[in-house]
Amino acid sequence: MLRTLTDHEQDQSEGLPVSNHSETPANRPLRVAIVGAGPAGVYAADILTKSSGVKDGDFQVSIDLFEAYPAPYGLIRYGVAPDHPRIKGIVNALHKVLDRGDIRFLGNVTYGRDLTLHDFRAFYDAVIFSTGAVKDADLDIPGINLQGSFGGADFVSWYDGHPDVPREWPLEARDIAVIGNGNVALDVARMLVKHPEELLTTEIPDNVYAGLKSSPVTDVHVFGRRGPAQVKFTPLELRELSHMDDVDIVLYPEDFEFDEASDEAIRTNNQVKTMVNTLTNWLVEEHAESENPSSRRLHLHFLHNPVEVLDDGTGKVGGIKFERMQLDGTGNAKGTGEYVEYPVQAVYRAIGYHGSALDELEYDAKRGVIPNEGGRVLDAEGNPVPGVYTTGWIKRGPVGLIGHTKGDALETIGFLLEDRLNLPAAKNPDPQAIIDLLEERGIEYTTWEGWNKLDAHEAGLGAAWTGPEELDHVVRERIKVVPREDMIRISRS
C-alpha cells in the first residue's frame, strides 16, 4: 500500500525541514520532482516548462530532476550501442534542455534508499516517476541459466560502461547465439561481431575495447520467431550491419517465408517494405559465398523458436535447440514439430526489457510497469494517488521509440496540469530544503555543473588518447569514465 503523507510532528521527528507557513501551489511556483533523468524524464520536464499556463504567466514551475547515476541521460548513456548514429543527436537535444538552467539536475540520488516517497511528498506538490526499464525480460526455457548464457541488457550495460556492473565480461565463445529480433538484439550482435578497432571512434571505455579485442568470435547468429516481414528492428539498425568491415552477412533461403499478412504489410508499410527489400537483396548477393570471405560472419535466422539451451556436459553452454516455425496467415507463427540444433558456446537473450518495482508504489510484475491511468499512478484499489505520476517505459512498458516517449510525457503532463489546483501541497516547498536534506544525510549528489565537468573530462581523455602505431589515424572524441567513485569525484571537484 502507498504511504500517505505523515503529519507535521512526524516530519520533525524524522529530521525533515518543515516550513513555518503553508502556501498552496496556486500562489507560489509549482514544485515538481521527476525521478529518472533519461529521455522520458527530460521530456516531461521540458513539456511542463513549455506548457501554455507557464508561458502565459498563469503560474510558475520549479522542477528538480533526480537520477540514480552521477550522470544524466539514462539509457541513452547506458543502454544504446555506442556506434549508433543517432546517439549524438539525442544527447545534444537533451543537453540543450538541461543547459537552459530552468530545470535542476540532482544525480547520484537513489529513490528508495536516499530519498523515499514520503520525502518527495514533503518537499514537492507532485512527483513523476520515469525510471525506465533496465533488466532483461525472462526467457523460461531449459538451460537458460547455464554458464555462458547472458542477458542482453547486462551485456549492453557492460559495453556502455555502466558504473554498477563488473569491468570484465567473459568473451570466450567462438560461436554465439543472440535470441531476439529487435534493435537491442541487433545492437548486441553487432557489438559482438564488429572488429573493436571500428569502435575506437566512439566513447567506449578502455576495458571494453580490451575485452572485445581478446574475443575469439567468428560467427554470431541472430534468431527470430517470425519471418522477415515481422522483425521489430528499424531500417537504420539493419543498414548499420552492412557498414561493418570484414564481416559477412549470411541469410538462409528457407527462412524467407511470407504469408498474407506479410504481403499486406509490405504493400502498406514503407518501413516493412524497406527492410524486406534490404534482406532479400542481401540474400541474392550471397555474401557468404564471396571470393574473399571475411574473418567474421553475422547470420540472420528467421522462423526459429528457442526451446532449450544445451549443456556441453560441464554446466556450460554447448548449443541451442529451436523449433522451426511457419507463418499462419496472420503474421503470427506456429510450430512445425521440426527441431534444429546449433553448436554455440554462448547465448544472449535480447527479447526485451522489464521494469523494476519501486518502493511504496504498486507494481504490475507481469508487465513490469507502475499501474496507472494515462500517467496518474494508481493504488492497490485502482484509485489515483494524488500528486504521483509516471511516464516512459515504467508507465507503458519497454516498447516504442523516442517519439513515443515524448507522447507519453505529453499525456502525463496534461493530467498533472489538470490536477494542478488540487494537488497535495508540499509542506516545505523551498528549493533549498531538499539540498539541505541531502547534505544532512551525507549523500554525494551531483549537479548539472558537475556533469559539465565530467563531460569535459571525458572529452579530454579522448583528446589525450594514443594507441599503437597502426591506429595513429584514429581520432577519439571522448572516453567514458566508468567507476562511480571517479564520476562523483570529478563532478564534485
Coordinates of C-alpha atoms in Angstrom, one line a residue:
M1 CA 0.0 0.0 0.0
L2 CA 1.1 3.6 -0.6
R3 CA 2.2 5.6 2.3
T4 CA 0.2 8.8 2.9
L5 CA 2.0 12.0 4.0
T6 CA 2.6 12.0 7.7
D7 CA 1.8 14.9 9.9
H8 CA 3.9 17.9 10.9
E9 CA 5.1 16.3 14.1
Q10 CA 6.4 13.1 12.3
D11 CA 8.3 15.3 9.8
Q12 CA 10.0 17.0 12.7
S13 CA 10.8 13.7 14.4
E14 CA 12.4 12.4 11.2
G15 CA 14.6 15.5 10.9
L16 CA 12.8 16.8 7.8
P17 CA 12.9 20.6 7.4
V18 CA 9.4 21.9 7.9
S19 CA 8.1 25.3 6.5
N20 CA 6.7 27.7 9.0
H21 CA 4.0 28.7 6.6
S22 CA 1.7 26.8 4.2
E23 CA 1.4 28.1 0.7
T24 CA -0.7 26.4 -2.0
P25 CA 0.6 25.7 -5.5
A26 CA -1.7 28.5 -6.7
N27 CA 0.3 31.3 -5.1
R28 CA 3.9 30.1 -5.5
P29 CA 5.8 28.1 -8.1
L30 CA 4.5 24.5 -8.5
R31 CA 7.2 22.2 -7.1
V32 CA 7.7 19.0 -9.2
A33 CA 10.2 16.2 -8.7
I34 CA 11.0 13.9 -11.6
V35 CA 12.7 10.6 -10.7
G36 CA 14.8 9.4 -13.7
A37 CA 16.9 11.7 -16.0
G38 CA 16.7 9.7 -19.2
P39 CA 14.7 11.0 -22.2
A40 CA 11.4 10.3 -20.6
G41 CA 12.2 12.5 -17.5
V42 CA 13.9 15.2 -19.5
Y43 CA 11.0 15.4 -22.0
A44 CA 8.4 15.6 -19.1
A45 CA 10.4 18.4 -17.6
D46 CA 10.7 20.2 -20.9
I47 CA 7.0 19.9 -21.7
L48 CA 6.0 21.1 -18.3
T49 CA 8.2 24.2 -18.6
K50 CA 6.7 25.0 -22.0
S51 CA 3.1 24.4 -21.1
S52 CA 0.7 27.2 -22.1
G53 CA 0.0 28.2 -18.4
V54 CA 3.7 28.7 -17.7
K55 CA 4.3 30.5 -21.0
D56 CA 1.3 32.8 -20.4
G57 CA 2.4 33.6 -16.9
D58 CA -0.6 32.0 -15.2
F59 CA 1.7 30.0 -12.9
Q60 CA 5.4 29.1 -12.4
V61 CA 7.1 25.8 -12.0
S62 CA 10.2 24.7 -10.1
I63 CA 11.5 21.3 -11.3
D64 CA 14.1 19.0 -9.8
L65 CA 15.3 16.1 -12.0
F66 CA 16.7 13.2 -9.9
E67 CA 18.9 10.5 -11.3
A68 CA 20.4 7.4 -9.6
Y69 CA 23.6 7.7 -11.7
P70 CA 26.0 10.6 -11.3
A71 CA 25.5 11.5 -15.0
P72 CA 22.2 12.3 -16.8
Y73 CA 20.6 10.7 -19.9
G74 CA 19.7 7.3 -18.6
L75 CA 19.5 4.6 -21.3
I76 CA 20.9 6.9 -23.9
R77 CA 24.2 6.8 -21.9
Y78 CA 23.9 3.2 -20.6
G79 CA 21.5 1.4 -22.9
V80 CA 22.3 2.2 -26.6
A81 CA 25.2 0.8 -28.6
P82 CA 27.9 3.5 -28.7
D83 CA 28.2 3.3 -32.5
H84 CA 24.5 4.1 -33.0
P85 CA 24.5 7.1 -35.4
R86 CA 21.5 8.8 -33.6
I87 CA 23.1 8.9 -30.2
K88 CA 24.9 12.2 -30.6
G89 CA 21.8 14.0 -31.9
I90 CA 19.6 12.8 -29.0
V91 CA 22.3 13.7 -26.4
N92 CA 22.6 17.2 -27.9
A93 CA 18.9 17.7 -27.7
L94 CA 18.7 16.6 -24.1
H95 CA 21.7 18.7 -23.3
K96 CA 20.1 21.8 -24.7
V97 CA 17.0 21.3 -22.4
L98 CA 19.1 20.8 -19.2
D99 CA 21.5 23.6 -20.1
R100 CA 18.9 26.2 -20.1
G101 CA 19.1 26.5 -16.3
D102 CA 15.4 26.2 -15.5
I103 CA 15.5 22.5 -14.6
R104 CA 17.7 21.5 -11.7
F105 CA 19.6 18.2 -12.1
L106 CA 20.5 16.2 -9.0
G107 CA 22.4 13.0 -9.7
N108 CA 23.7 10.1 -7.7
V109 CA 20.5 10.1 -5.7
T110 CA 18.7 6.7 -5.5
Y111 CA 15.0 6.5 -4.9
G112 CA 14.0 4.2 -2.1
R113 CA 17.5 4.4 -0.5
D114 CA 18.5 8.0 -0.3
L115 CA 15.0 9.5 -0.6
T116 CA 11.6 8.0 0.0
L117 CA 8.2 8.8 -1.4
H118 CA 7.4 10.4 2.0
D119 CA 10.4 12.7 1.4
F120 CA 9.3 13.7 -2.0
R121 CA 5.7 14.4 -0.9
A122 CA 7.0 16.7 1.9
F123 CA 9.1 18.8 -0.5
Y124 CA 7.1 18.7 -3.7
D125 CA 3.5 19.1 -4.9
A126 CA 3.9 16.3 -7.4
V127 CA 6.4 13.6 -8.3
I128 CA 6.8 11.9 -11.7
F129 CA 8.5 8.5 -11.9
S130 CA 10.4 8.0 -15.2
T131 CA 12.7 5.2 -14.1
G132 CA 12.5 3.2 -17.3
A133 CA 13.3 -0.4 -17.6
V134 CA 16.8 -1.8 -17.3
K135 CA 16.5 -5.5 -16.7
D136 CA 16.2 -8.3 -19.2
A137 CA 12.8 -10.0 -19.8
D138 CA 12.9 -13.6 -18.7
L139 CA 13.2 -16.5 -21.2
D140 CA 11.8 -19.6 -19.4
I141 CA 13.4 -22.5 -21.3
P142 CA 15.6 -25.3 -20.0
G143 CA 19.3 -24.5 -19.8
I144 CA 18.8 -20.7 -19.8
N145 CA 20.9 -20.4 -16.6
L146 CA 23.9 -22.4 -17.9
Q147 CA 27.3 -20.8 -17.7
G148 CA 27.7 -18.8 -20.9
S149 CA 24.0 -17.7 -21.1
F150 CA 23.6 -14.0 -20.6
G151 CA 21.0 -11.2 -20.6
G152 CA 21.4 -8.8 -23.5
A153 CA 20.7 -5.8 -21.2
D154 CA 23.6 -6.9 -18.9
F155 CA 26.0 -7.0 -21.9
V156 CA 24.8 -3.6 -23.0
S157 CA 25.4 -2.2 -19.6
W158 CA 29.0 -3.6 -19.7
Y159 CA 29.9 -2.2 -23.1
D160 CA 28.3 1.1 -22.3
G161 CA 30.5 1.5 -19.1
H162 CA 27.7 1.2 -16.6
P163 CA 29.2 2.1 -13.2
D164 CA 27.5 -0.7 -11.3
V165 CA 28.4 -3.7 -13.3
P166 CA 31.7 -5.7 -13.3
R167 CA 34.5 -4.3 -15.5
E168 CA 35.2 -7.6 -17.2
W169 CA 33.0 -9.7 -19.5
P170 CA 33.6 -13.4 -20.3
L171 CA 34.1 -13.2 -24.1
E172 CA 35.3 -16.7 -24.7
A173 CA 32.9 -18.1 -27.3
R174 CA 33.7 -18.6 -31.0
D175 CA 30.1 -19.2 -32.0
I176 CA 27.3 -17.1 -30.3
A177 CA 23.5 -17.1 -30.5
V178 CA 21.5 -13.9 -30.0
I179 CA 17.8 -14.5 -29.4
G180 CA 15.5 -11.7 -30.5
N181 CA 14.6 -9.6 -33.5
G182 CA 14.5 -6.1 -32.1
N183 CA 17.0 -3.2 -32.1
V184 CA 18.7 -4.4 -28.9
A185 CA 19.3 -7.8 -30.4
L186 CA 21.0 -6.2 -33.4
D187 CA 23.0 -3.9 -31.1
V188 CA 24.2 -6.9 -29.1
A189 CA 25.1 -8.9 -32.2
R190 CA 26.8 -6.0 -33.9
M191 CA 29.0 -5.3 -30.8
L192 CA 29.9 -9.0 -30.5
V193 CA 30.9 -9.4 -34.2
K194 CA 32.3 -6.0 -35.1
H195 CA 36.1 -5.6 -35.0
P196 CA 36.7 -3.4 -32.0
E197 CA 39.1 -1.0 -33.8
E198 CA 36.0 0.4 -35.5
L199 CA 34.6 1.3 -32.1
L200 CA 37.5 3.4 -31.1
T201 CA 35.8 6.5 -32.6
T202 CA 33.1 6.1 -30.0
E203 CA 33.2 6.7 -26.3
I204 CA 33.7 3.0 -25.2
P205 CA 35.9 2.7 -22.1
D206 CA 39.3 1.1 -22.5
N207 CA 38.3 -2.0 -20.6
V208 CA 35.6 -2.6 -23.1
Y209 CA 37.9 -2.3 -26.1
A210 CA 40.4 -4.6 -24.4
G211 CA 37.7 -7.2 -23.8
L212 CA 36.3 -7.1 -27.3
K213 CA 39.8 -7.2 -28.7
S214 CA 40.5 -10.5 -27.0
S215 CA 37.3 -12.2 -28.2
P216 CA 37.8 -15.3 -30.4
V217 CA 34.4 -14.9 -32.0
T218 CA 34.0 -15.9 -35.7
D219 CA 30.2 -16.4 -36.0
V220 CA 27.2 -14.6 -34.4
H221 CA 23.7 -16.0 -35.1
V222 CA 20.6 -13.9 -34.6
F223 CA 17.3 -15.8 -34.2
G224 CA 13.8 -14.5 -34.5
R225 CA 10.5 -16.4 -34.1
R226 CA 8.7 -15.0 -37.1
G227 CA 9.5 -14.1 -40.6
P228 CA 11.5 -11.2 -42.3
A229 CA 8.3 -9.1 -42.6
Q230 CA 7.7 -9.3 -38.8
V231 CA 11.1 -8.1 -37.5
K232 CA 11.0 -5.4 -34.8
F233 CA 14.2 -3.6 -35.7
T234 CA 14.3 -0.5 -37.8
P235 CA 15.8 0.1 -41.2
L236 CA 18.5 2.3 -39.7
E237 CA 19.6 -0.5 -37.4
L238 CA 19.5 -3.0 -40.2
R239 CA 21.6 -0.8 -42.6
E240 CA 24.3 -0.5 -39.9
L241 CA 25.0 -4.2 -40.2
S242 CA 26.3 -3.6 -43.8
H243 CA 28.8 -1.0 -42.7
M244 CA 31.0 -3.3 -40.7
D245 CA 34.4 -4.1 -42.1
D246 CA 35.5 -7.7 -42.6
V247 CA 32.1 -9.1 -41.5
D248 CA 29.9 -11.1 -43.9
I249 CA 26.1 -11.1 -43.5
V250 CA 24.7 -14.6 -44.1
L251 CA 21.0 -15.4 -44.7
Y252 CA 19.1 -18.6 -45.5
P253 CA 16.5 -19.0 -48.3
E254 CA 14.4 -21.4 -46.2
D255 CA 13.8 -18.6 -43.7
F256 CA 12.2 -16.3 -46.2
E257 CA 8.5 -17.1 -45.8
F258 CA 5.7 -14.6 -46.4
D259 CA 2.0 -15.1 -45.7
E260 CA -1.0 -12.9 -46.5
A261 CA -0.3 -10.6 -43.6
S262 CA 3.3 -10.3 -44.6
D263 CA 2.3 -9.3 -48.2
E264 CA -0.2 -6.8 -46.8
A265 CA 2.5 -5.2 -44.5
I266 CA 4.9 -5.0 -47.4
R267 CA 2.3 -3.2 -49.5
T268 CA 1.1 -0.8 -46.9
N269 CA 4.1 -0.1 -44.6
N270 CA 7.2 1.6 -46.1
Q271 CA 9.4 0.6 -43.2
V272 CA 8.5 -3.1 -43.6
K273 CA 9.0 -2.8 -47.4
T274 CA 12.4 -1.3 -46.9
M275 CA 13.6 -3.9 -44.5
V276 CA 12.3 -6.8 -46.6
N277 CA 13.9 -5.4 -49.7
T278 CA 17.2 -5.0 -47.9
L279 CA 17.1 -8.5 -46.6
T280 CA 16.1 -10.1 -49.9
N281 CA 18.8 -8.2 -51.7
W282 CA 21.4 -9.4 -49.3
L283 CA 20.1 -12.9 -49.8
V284 CA 20.6 -12.7 -53.5
E285 CA 24.0 -11.2 -53.2
E286 CA 25.2 -14.3 -51.3
H287 CA 27.7 -12.5 -49.0
A288 CA 28.9 -15.7 -47.5
E289 CA 30.0 -17.2 -50.9
S290 CA 32.1 -14.2 -52.0
E291 CA 35.5 -14.9 -53.4
N292 CA 37.2 -13.2 -50.5
P293 CA 35.3 -14.3 -47.4
S294 CA 35.5 -12.2 -44.3
S295 CA 37.1 -13.4 -41.0
R296 CA 33.7 -13.0 -39.2
R297 CA 30.1 -13.7 -40.1
L298 CA 26.8 -12.4 -38.9
H299 CA 24.0 -14.9 -39.5
L300 CA 20.3 -13.8 -39.6
H301 CA 17.8 -16.6 -39.0
F302 CA 14.0 -16.3 -39.0
L303 CA 11.2 -18.7 -38.0
H304 CA 13.2 -20.2 -35.1
N305 CA 11.6 -20.6 -31.7
P306 CA 14.1 -21.4 -28.9
V307 CA 13.2 -24.4 -26.8
E308 CA 16.4 -25.3 -24.9
V309 CA 19.9 -24.2 -24.3
L310 CA 22.1 -27.3 -24.4
D311 CA 24.7 -28.3 -21.8
D312 CA 28.1 -29.3 -23.1
G313 CA 28.4 -31.7 -20.2
T314 CA 30.3 -29.4 -17.8
G315 CA 27.5 -27.0 -17.0
K316 CA 28.4 -24.6 -19.8
V317 CA 26.5 -23.7 -23.0
G318 CA 27.3 -26.2 -25.7
G319 CA 24.5 -25.5 -28.2
I320 CA 20.9 -24.3 -28.6
K321 CA 17.8 -26.1 -29.9
F322 CA 15.0 -24.5 -31.8
E323 CA 11.6 -25.5 -33.2
R324 CA 11.2 -24.4 -36.8
M325 CA 8.1 -22.2 -37.2
Q326 CA 5.8 -21.3 -40.0
L327 CA 3.5 -18.3 -40.5
D328 CA -0.2 -18.8 -40.0
G329 CA -1.6 -16.2 -42.4
T330 CA -2.0 -13.5 -39.8
G331 CA 1.7 -12.7 -39.4
N332 CA 2.0 -14.9 -36.3
A333 CA 3.9 -18.1 -36.2
K334 CA 3.1 -21.7 -35.2
G335 CA 5.3 -24.7 -34.6
T336 CA 6.1 -27.3 -37.3
G337 CA 7.3 -30.0 -35.0
E338 CA 10.7 -29.9 -36.7
Y339 CA 13.7 -29.2 -34.5
V340 CA 17.2 -28.0 -35.3
E341 CA 20.3 -27.5 -33.2
Y342 CA 23.2 -25.1 -33.5
P343 CA 26.6 -25.6 -31.7
V344 CA 27.3 -22.4 -29.8
Q345 CA 29.3 -21.6 -26.7
A346 CA 27.3 -18.6 -25.6
V347 CA 23.7 -17.4 -25.7
Y348 CA 22.4 -13.9 -25.3
R349 CA 18.7 -13.3 -24.8
A350 CA 17.6 -9.9 -26.1
I351 CA 13.8 -10.4 -26.1
G352 CA 13.0 -7.1 -24.3
Y353 CA 13.5 -5.1 -21.2
H354 CA 11.4 -5.4 -18.0
G355 CA 10.7 -2.6 -15.5
S356 CA 11.5 -2.9 -11.8
A357 CA 9.3 -2.4 -8.8
L358 CA 9.7 0.8 -6.8
D359 CA 9.3 1.2 -3.1
E360 CA 5.9 2.4 -1.8
L361 CA 4.3 2.1 -5.3
E362 CA 2.1 -0.6 -6.7
Y363 CA 3.7 -2.8 -9.3
D364 CA 2.4 -4.9 -12.2
A365 CA 5.0 -7.7 -12.2
K366 CA 3.7 -9.3 -15.4
R367 CA 4.1 -6.1 -17.5
G368 CA 6.9 -4.6 -15.5
V369 CA 5.1 -1.2 -15.0
I370 CA 3.6 1.0 -12.4
P371 CA -0.2 0.7 -12.6
N372 CA -1.5 4.0 -14.0
E373 CA -4.2 5.7 -16.0
G374 CA -2.7 8.0 -18.5
G375 CA 0.2 8.6 -16.2
R376 CA -1.8 9.0 -13.0
V377 CA -0.3 6.4 -10.6
L378 CA -2.9 4.0 -9.1
D379 CA -3.1 2.5 -5.6
A380 CA -3.9 -1.1 -4.8
E381 CA -7.7 -0.4 -5.2
G382 CA -7.2 1.2 -8.6
N383 CA -7.6 4.8 -7.4
P384 CA -5.3 7.6 -8.5
V385 CA -2.7 8.6 -5.9
P386 CA -2.9 12.4 -5.5
G387 CA 0.3 14.1 -6.8
V388 CA 2.0 10.9 -8.0
Y389 CA 2.6 10.3 -11.8
T390 CA 4.6 8.2 -14.2
T391 CA 5.9 8.4 -17.7
G392 CA 8.1 6.5 -20.2
W393 CA 8.8 2.7 -20.1
I394 CA 7.9 2.3 -16.5
K395 CA 4.5 3.7 -17.4
R396 CA 3.7 1.8 -20.6
G397 CA 6.3 -1.0 -20.9
P398 CA 9.5 -1.1 -22.8
V399 CA 8.2 -0.7 -26.3
G400 CA 8.4 2.1 -28.9
L401 CA 11.0 4.6 -29.9
I402 CA 11.9 8.1 -28.7
G403 CA 8.9 9.7 -30.3
H404 CA 6.6 7.5 -28.2
T405 CA 8.3 8.7 -25.1
K406 CA 7.5 12.3 -26.0
G407 CA 3.9 11.4 -26.5
D408 CA 3.9 9.6 -23.1
A409 CA 5.2 12.7 -21.4
L410 CA 2.7 15.0 -23.0
E411 CA -0.1 12.8 -21.8
T412 CA 1.2 12.6 -18.2
I413 CA 1.9 16.4 -18.0
G414 CA -1.6 17.1 -19.3
F415 CA -3.1 15.2 -16.4
L416 CA -0.7 16.8 -13.9
L417 CA -1.8 20.2 -15.1
E418 CA -5.4 19.2 -15.0
D419 CA -4.9 18.3 -11.3
R420 CA -2.7 21.3 -10.5
L421 CA -5.0 23.2 -8.2
N422 CA -6.0 20.1 -6.3
L423 CA -2.5 18.7 -5.6
P424 CA -1.5 17.9 -2.0
A425 CA 0.6 21.0 -1.2
A426 CA 4.3 20.4 -0.2
K427 CA 4.9 21.1 3.5
N428 CA 8.2 22.7 2.6
P429 CA 8.4 23.9 -1.0
D430 CA 11.6 25.9 -0.5
P431 CA 14.1 24.6 -3.2
Q432 CA 16.9 24.8 -0.7
A433 CA 15.2 22.4 1.7
I434 CA 15.8 19.3 -0.4
I435 CA 19.5 20.3 -0.8
D436 CA 19.8 20.7 3.0
L437 CA 18.3 17.2 3.5
L438 CA 20.7 15.5 1.0
E439 CA 23.6 17.2 2.7
E440 CA 22.4 16.2 6.2
R441 CA 22.1 12.6 5.0
G442 CA 25.6 12.7 3.6
I443 CA 24.5 12.0 0.0
E444 CA 27.2 13.0 -2.5
Y445 CA 24.7 14.4 -5.1
T446 CA 26.0 15.7 -8.4
T447 CA 24.7 18.7 -10.4
W448 CA 24.5 19.9 -13.9
E449 CA 27.6 21.9 -13.4
G450 CA 29.2 18.7 -12.2
W451 CA 28.1 16.9 -15.3
N452 CA 29.7 19.6 -17.4
K453 CA 33.0 19.0 -15.6
L454 CA 32.7 15.2 -16.2
D455 CA 31.7 15.8 -19.8
A456 CA 34.8 18.0 -20.3
H457 CA 37.0 15.4 -18.5
E458 CA 35.8 12.6 -20.8
A459 CA 36.4 14.7 -23.9
G460 CA 39.9 15.4 -22.5
L461 CA 40.6 11.7 -22.1
G462 CA 39.6 11.2 -25.8
A463 CA 41.9 14.0 -27.0
A464 CA 44.8 12.6 -25.0
W465 CA 44.4 9.1 -26.2
T466 CA 47.2 7.4 -28.0
G467 CA 47.1 4.0 -29.4
P468 CA 49.5 1.7 -31.2
E469 CA 51.1 2.9 -34.4
E470 CA 48.7 1.1 -36.7
L471 CA 45.9 3.1 -35.0
D472 CA 47.5 6.5 -35.0
H473 CA 44.9 7.7 -37.5
V474 CA 42.1 7.2 -35.0
V475 CA 40.6 10.3 -33.5
R476 CA 38.7 9.8 -30.3
E477 CA 36.2 12.5 -29.3
R478 CA 35.8 11.2 -25.7
I479 CA 36.3 8.1 -23.5
K480 CA 33.7 7.3 -20.9
V481 CA 34.6 7.3 -17.2
V482 CA 33.3 4.1 -15.6
P483 CA 33.9 3.9 -11.8
R484 CA 31.1 5.6 -9.9
E485 CA 33.5 7.0 -7.4
D486 CA 35.6 8.7 -10.2
M487 CA 32.4 10.1 -11.7
I488 CA 31.4 11.6 -8.4
R489 CA 34.9 12.9 -7.6
I490 CA 35.2 14.7 -10.9
S491 CA 31.7 16.0 -10.8
R492 CA 32.1 17.4 -7.3
S493 CA 35.6 18.7 -7.6

